[in-house]
Coordinates of C-alpha atoms in Angstrom, one line a residue:
M184 CA 15.4 47.8 24.2
I185 CA 16.0 47.6 28.0
G186 CA 14.6 44.1 28.0
R187 CA 17.1 43.0 25.3
A188 CA 20.0 44.6 27.2
Y189 CA 19.1 42.5 30.2
F190 CA 18.8 39.4 28.0
H191 CA 22.3 39.9 26.6
A192 CA 23.7 40.6 30.0
G193 CA 22.2 37.4 31.3
K194 CA 23.6 35.5 28.4
V195 CA 27.1 36.8 29.1
L196 CA 26.8 35.7 32.7
R197 CA 25.6 32.2 31.7
E198 CA 28.4 31.8 29.1
T199 CA 30.9 32.9 31.8
G200 CA 29.5 30.3 34.2
Q201 CA 29.8 27.6 31.5
A202 CA 33.4 28.6 30.8
L203 CA 34.3 28.4 34.5
D204 CA 32.5 25.0 34.7
R205 CA 34.6 23.7 31.9
V206 CA 37.8 24.8 33.5
G207 CA 36.8 23.1 36.7
L208 CA 35.9 19.8 34.9
K209 CA 39.2 19.9 33.1
A210 CA 41.0 20.3 36.4
Q211 CA 39.1 17.2 37.6
N212 CA 40.1 15.4 34.4
K213 CA 36.4 15.1 33.3
T214 CA 35.5 15.6 29.7
I215 CA 31.7 15.2 29.9
F216 CA 31.2 18.8 28.6
R217 CA 32.5 17.7 25.2
E218 CA 29.6 15.3 24.7
K219 CA 27.0 16.6 22.3
L220 CA 23.6 17.0 24.0
S221 CA 20.4 18.1 22.2
R222 CA 19.8 21.9 22.6
H223 CA 16.1 21.5 21.6
R224 CA 13.6 23.4 23.7
S225 CA 9.9 22.6 23.3
V226 CA 8.9 26.1 24.5
M227 CA 11.2 29.0 23.6
S228 CA 11.0 32.8 24.0
L229 CA 12.3 35.2 21.4
Y230 CA 13.4 38.3 23.3
E231 CA 10.2 39.9 24.6
K232 CA 8.0 37.5 22.6
K233 CA 7.0 34.7 25.0
P234 CA 4.6 31.8 24.6
N235 CA 1.5 32.1 26.9
M236 CA 0.0 28.7 27.6
S237 CA -2.8 27.3 29.8
F238 CA -1.7 25.0 32.6
D239 CA -3.3 21.9 31.0
V240 CA -1.9 22.0 27.5
F241 CA 0.2 19.1 26.1
I242 CA 3.4 20.1 24.3
A243 CA 5.2 17.0 23.1
P244 CA 9.0 16.9 23.9
S245 CA 10.0 17.1 20.2
A246 CA 7.5 19.9 19.3
S247 CA 8.6 23.5 19.1
V248 CA 6.5 26.5 20.3
I249 CA 8.4 29.7 19.6
G250 CA 7.6 33.4 20.3
D251 CA 4.3 35.2 20.6
V252 CA 2.0 32.1 20.8
I253 CA -1.1 31.8 22.9
V254 CA -2.3 28.2 23.6
N255 CA -5.6 27.9 25.3
D256 CA -7.2 25.2 27.6
A257 CA -6.6 21.5 26.9
A258 CA -5.0 22.2 23.5
S259 CA -2.2 19.8 22.3
I260 CA 0.8 20.2 20.1
W261 CA 2.1 16.8 19.0
Y262 CA 5.5 15.3 18.2
G263 CA 7.6 17.2 15.7
A264 CA 5.0 20.0 15.2
V265 CA 6.3 23.6 14.9
V266 CA 4.4 26.7 16.0
R267 CA 6.6 29.7 15.2
A268 CA 5.4 33.2 16.0
D269 CA 8.6 35.2 15.5
V270 CA 7.2 38.0 13.4
N271 CA 3.5 38.1 14.2
P272 CA 1.2 36.4 16.8
I273 CA -0.3 32.9 16.7
S274 CA -3.3 31.9 18.8
I275 CA -4.6 28.3 19.3
G276 CA -8.0 27.8 20.8
G277 CA -9.1 25.4 23.5
Y278 CA -9.3 21.6 22.8
T279 CA -7.6 22.2 19.5
N280 CA -4.9 19.7 18.4
I281 CA -1.9 20.4 16.2
Q282 CA -0.9 17.0 15.0
D283 CA 2.6 15.5 14.3
R284 CA 4.9 17.4 12.0
A285 CA 2.3 20.2 11.3
V286 CA 3.8 23.7 10.8
I287 CA 2.0 26.8 12.0
H288 CA 3.6 30.2 11.3
A289 CA 2.8 33.8 10.8
A290 CA 4.1 36.2 8.1
V291 CA 5.6 39.7 8.1
S292 CA 2.9 40.8 5.7
T293 CA 0.5 39.3 3.2
P294 CA 0.1 40.0 -0.5
T295 CA -3.7 40.1 0.0
G296 CA -3.6 42.9 2.6
F297 CA -5.1 40.6 5.3
K298 CA -3.6 40.3 8.8
A299 CA -0.3 38.5 8.9
N300 CA -1.0 36.7 12.2
C301 CA -2.4 33.1 12.4
A302 CA -5.5 32.3 14.4
I303 CA -6.9 28.8 15.0
G304 CA -10.2 28.5 16.9
S305 CA -11.4 26.0 19.4
W306 CA -12.2 22.3 18.9
C307 CA -10.1 22.2 15.7
S308 CA -8.0 19.3 14.4
I309 CA -5.0 20.2 12.3
G310 CA -3.8 17.1 10.6
H311 CA -0.3 15.5 10.3
G312 CA 2.1 17.5 8.2
A313 CA -0.4 20.3 7.4
V314 CA 1.1 23.8 6.8
L315 CA -0.8 26.9 8.0
R316 CA 0.7 30.3 7.1
A317 CA -0.8 33.5 8.3
C318 CA -4.4 32.2 8.0
T319 CA -7.6 32.0 10.0
V320 CA -9.3 28.8 11.0
E321 CA -12.6 29.3 13.0
D322 CA -14.0 27.0 15.6
Y323 CA -15.0 23.4 14.9
C324 CA -12.9 22.7 11.8
I325 CA -10.8 19.8 10.5
I326 CA -7.7 20.5 8.3
G327 CA -6.6 17.3 6.8
A328 CA -3.1 15.8 6.8
G329 CA -0.8 17.5 4.4
A330 CA -3.2 20.3 3.6
V331 CA -1.8 23.8 2.9
L332 CA -3.5 27.1 3.9
L333 CA -1.8 30.2 2.6
E334 CA -1.6 33.8 3.6
G335 CA -4.9 35.5 4.4
S336 CA -7.1 32.4 3.8
L337 CA -10.1 31.7 5.9
V338 CA -11.8 28.5 6.9
E339 CA -15.2 29.2 8.5
R340 CA -16.7 27.2 11.4
Y341 CA -17.9 23.6 11.0
S342 CA -15.9 23.0 7.9
I343 CA -13.5 20.4 6.6
V344 CA -10.5 20.8 4.3
E345 CA -9.6 17.4 2.9
P346 CA -6.0 15.9 3.1
G347 CA -3.5 17.3 0.6
S348 CA -5.7 20.3 -0.4
V349 CA -4.3 23.7 -1.1
L350 CA -6.3 26.8 -0.1
P351 CA -4.7 29.8 -1.9
A352 CA -3.8 33.2 -0.5
G353 CA -7.1 35.0 0.3
G354 CA -9.2 31.9 -0.3
R355 CA -12.3 31.0 1.7
V356 CA -14.1 27.9 2.8
P357 CA -17.6 28.8 3.8
S358 CA -19.2 27.4 7.0
G359 CA -20.6 23.9 7.0
E360 CA -18.8 22.7 3.8
M361 CA -16.2 20.2 2.7
W362 CA -13.6 21.3 0.2
S363 CA -10.8 19.3 -1.4
G364 CA -8.2 19.3 -4.1
N365 CA -5.4 21.4 -5.7
P366 CA -6.8 23.8 -6.8
I367 CA -9.3 23.4 -4.0
A368 CA -13.0 23.1 -4.9
F369 CA -16.3 22.6 -3.1
I370 CA -17.3 19.0 -2.6
R371 CA -20.5 19.0 -0.5
K372 CA -22.3 20.3 2.5
L373 CA -21.7 18.6 5.9
S374 CA -24.6 17.0 7.7
K375 CA -25.5 18.0 11.2
E376 CA -24.1 14.7 12.4
E377 CA -20.8 15.3 10.6
Q378 CA -20.5 18.8 12.1
G379 CA -21.1 17.3 15.6
D380 CA -18.4 14.7 15.0
I381 CA -15.8 17.5 14.7
E382 CA -16.1 18.4 18.3
K383 CA -16.1 14.7 19.3
Q384 CA -12.9 14.1 17.5
A385 CA -11.2 17.1 19.1
N386 CA -12.3 15.9 22.6
A387 CA -11.0 12.4 21.9
I388 CA -7.6 13.7 21.0
A389 CA -7.6 16.0 24.1
E390 CA -8.1 12.9 26.2
L391 CA -5.4 11.0 24.4
A392 CA -3.1 14.0 25.0
D393 CA -3.7 13.7 28.7
E394 CA -2.4 10.1 28.6
H395 CA 0.7 11.2 26.8
K396 CA 1.3 14.1 29.2
D397 CA 1.2 11.7 32.1
Q398 CA 4.3 9.9 30.8
F399 CA 6.6 13.0 31.2
L400 CA 7.9 14.7 34.2
P401 CA 7.6 18.5 34.2
Y402 CA 11.3 19.0 34.0
G403 CA 14.0 17.2 32.0
T404 CA 16.7 15.0 33.5
T405 CA 19.7 15.8 31.4
Y406 CA 21.4 17.5 34.4
Q407 CA 21.8 14.0 35.9
L408 CA 24.4 13.2 33.3
R409 CA 26.7 15.8 34.8
E410 CA 27.7 13.3 37.5

């Protein structure tokens, strides 16, 4: 409660400062404050719930990481992806990639009685447009583009969920298997070579993320428009 009181006090001071700034700009016959600028923030706290990220992660400028999120070493969250932990925690392991437009979020509770947080292990690839809700994905997994993992579902290590598949609430993909479809069904076992390729794919995307990260300065430049 004290933390929230400080937050609101700070917000009042910031709004007062903005109001005074607008008065000064009007006195100088400047109307730049009327221009609509994006209020998007790639990383956003929600009161006491704050993202905790390793120094070497890549968060794309158009991604959103909100609330009680832990992002470990060399992970990457790509353009348009949303990781929202406003009601329960989300953890993302090292060298894991959350690809473009994927949505990761927790739930208040689950109908299955499983934990309502969302946990993604290390060396995982979460495909474009996938939706993961209050589920668990263990290390070395691939979740295909557009796949949906619902509350309380579990994907065990060294497994692949094919694109567009739907894993229902409380569902399980056993270790070392490929599953596909809606409703999802077992396809086949993965070979040792295929299992090894999962880590190679994650490492390749981590290297690509480093190249993207090099294109951005650590801070935005919107303030330069004030002059």
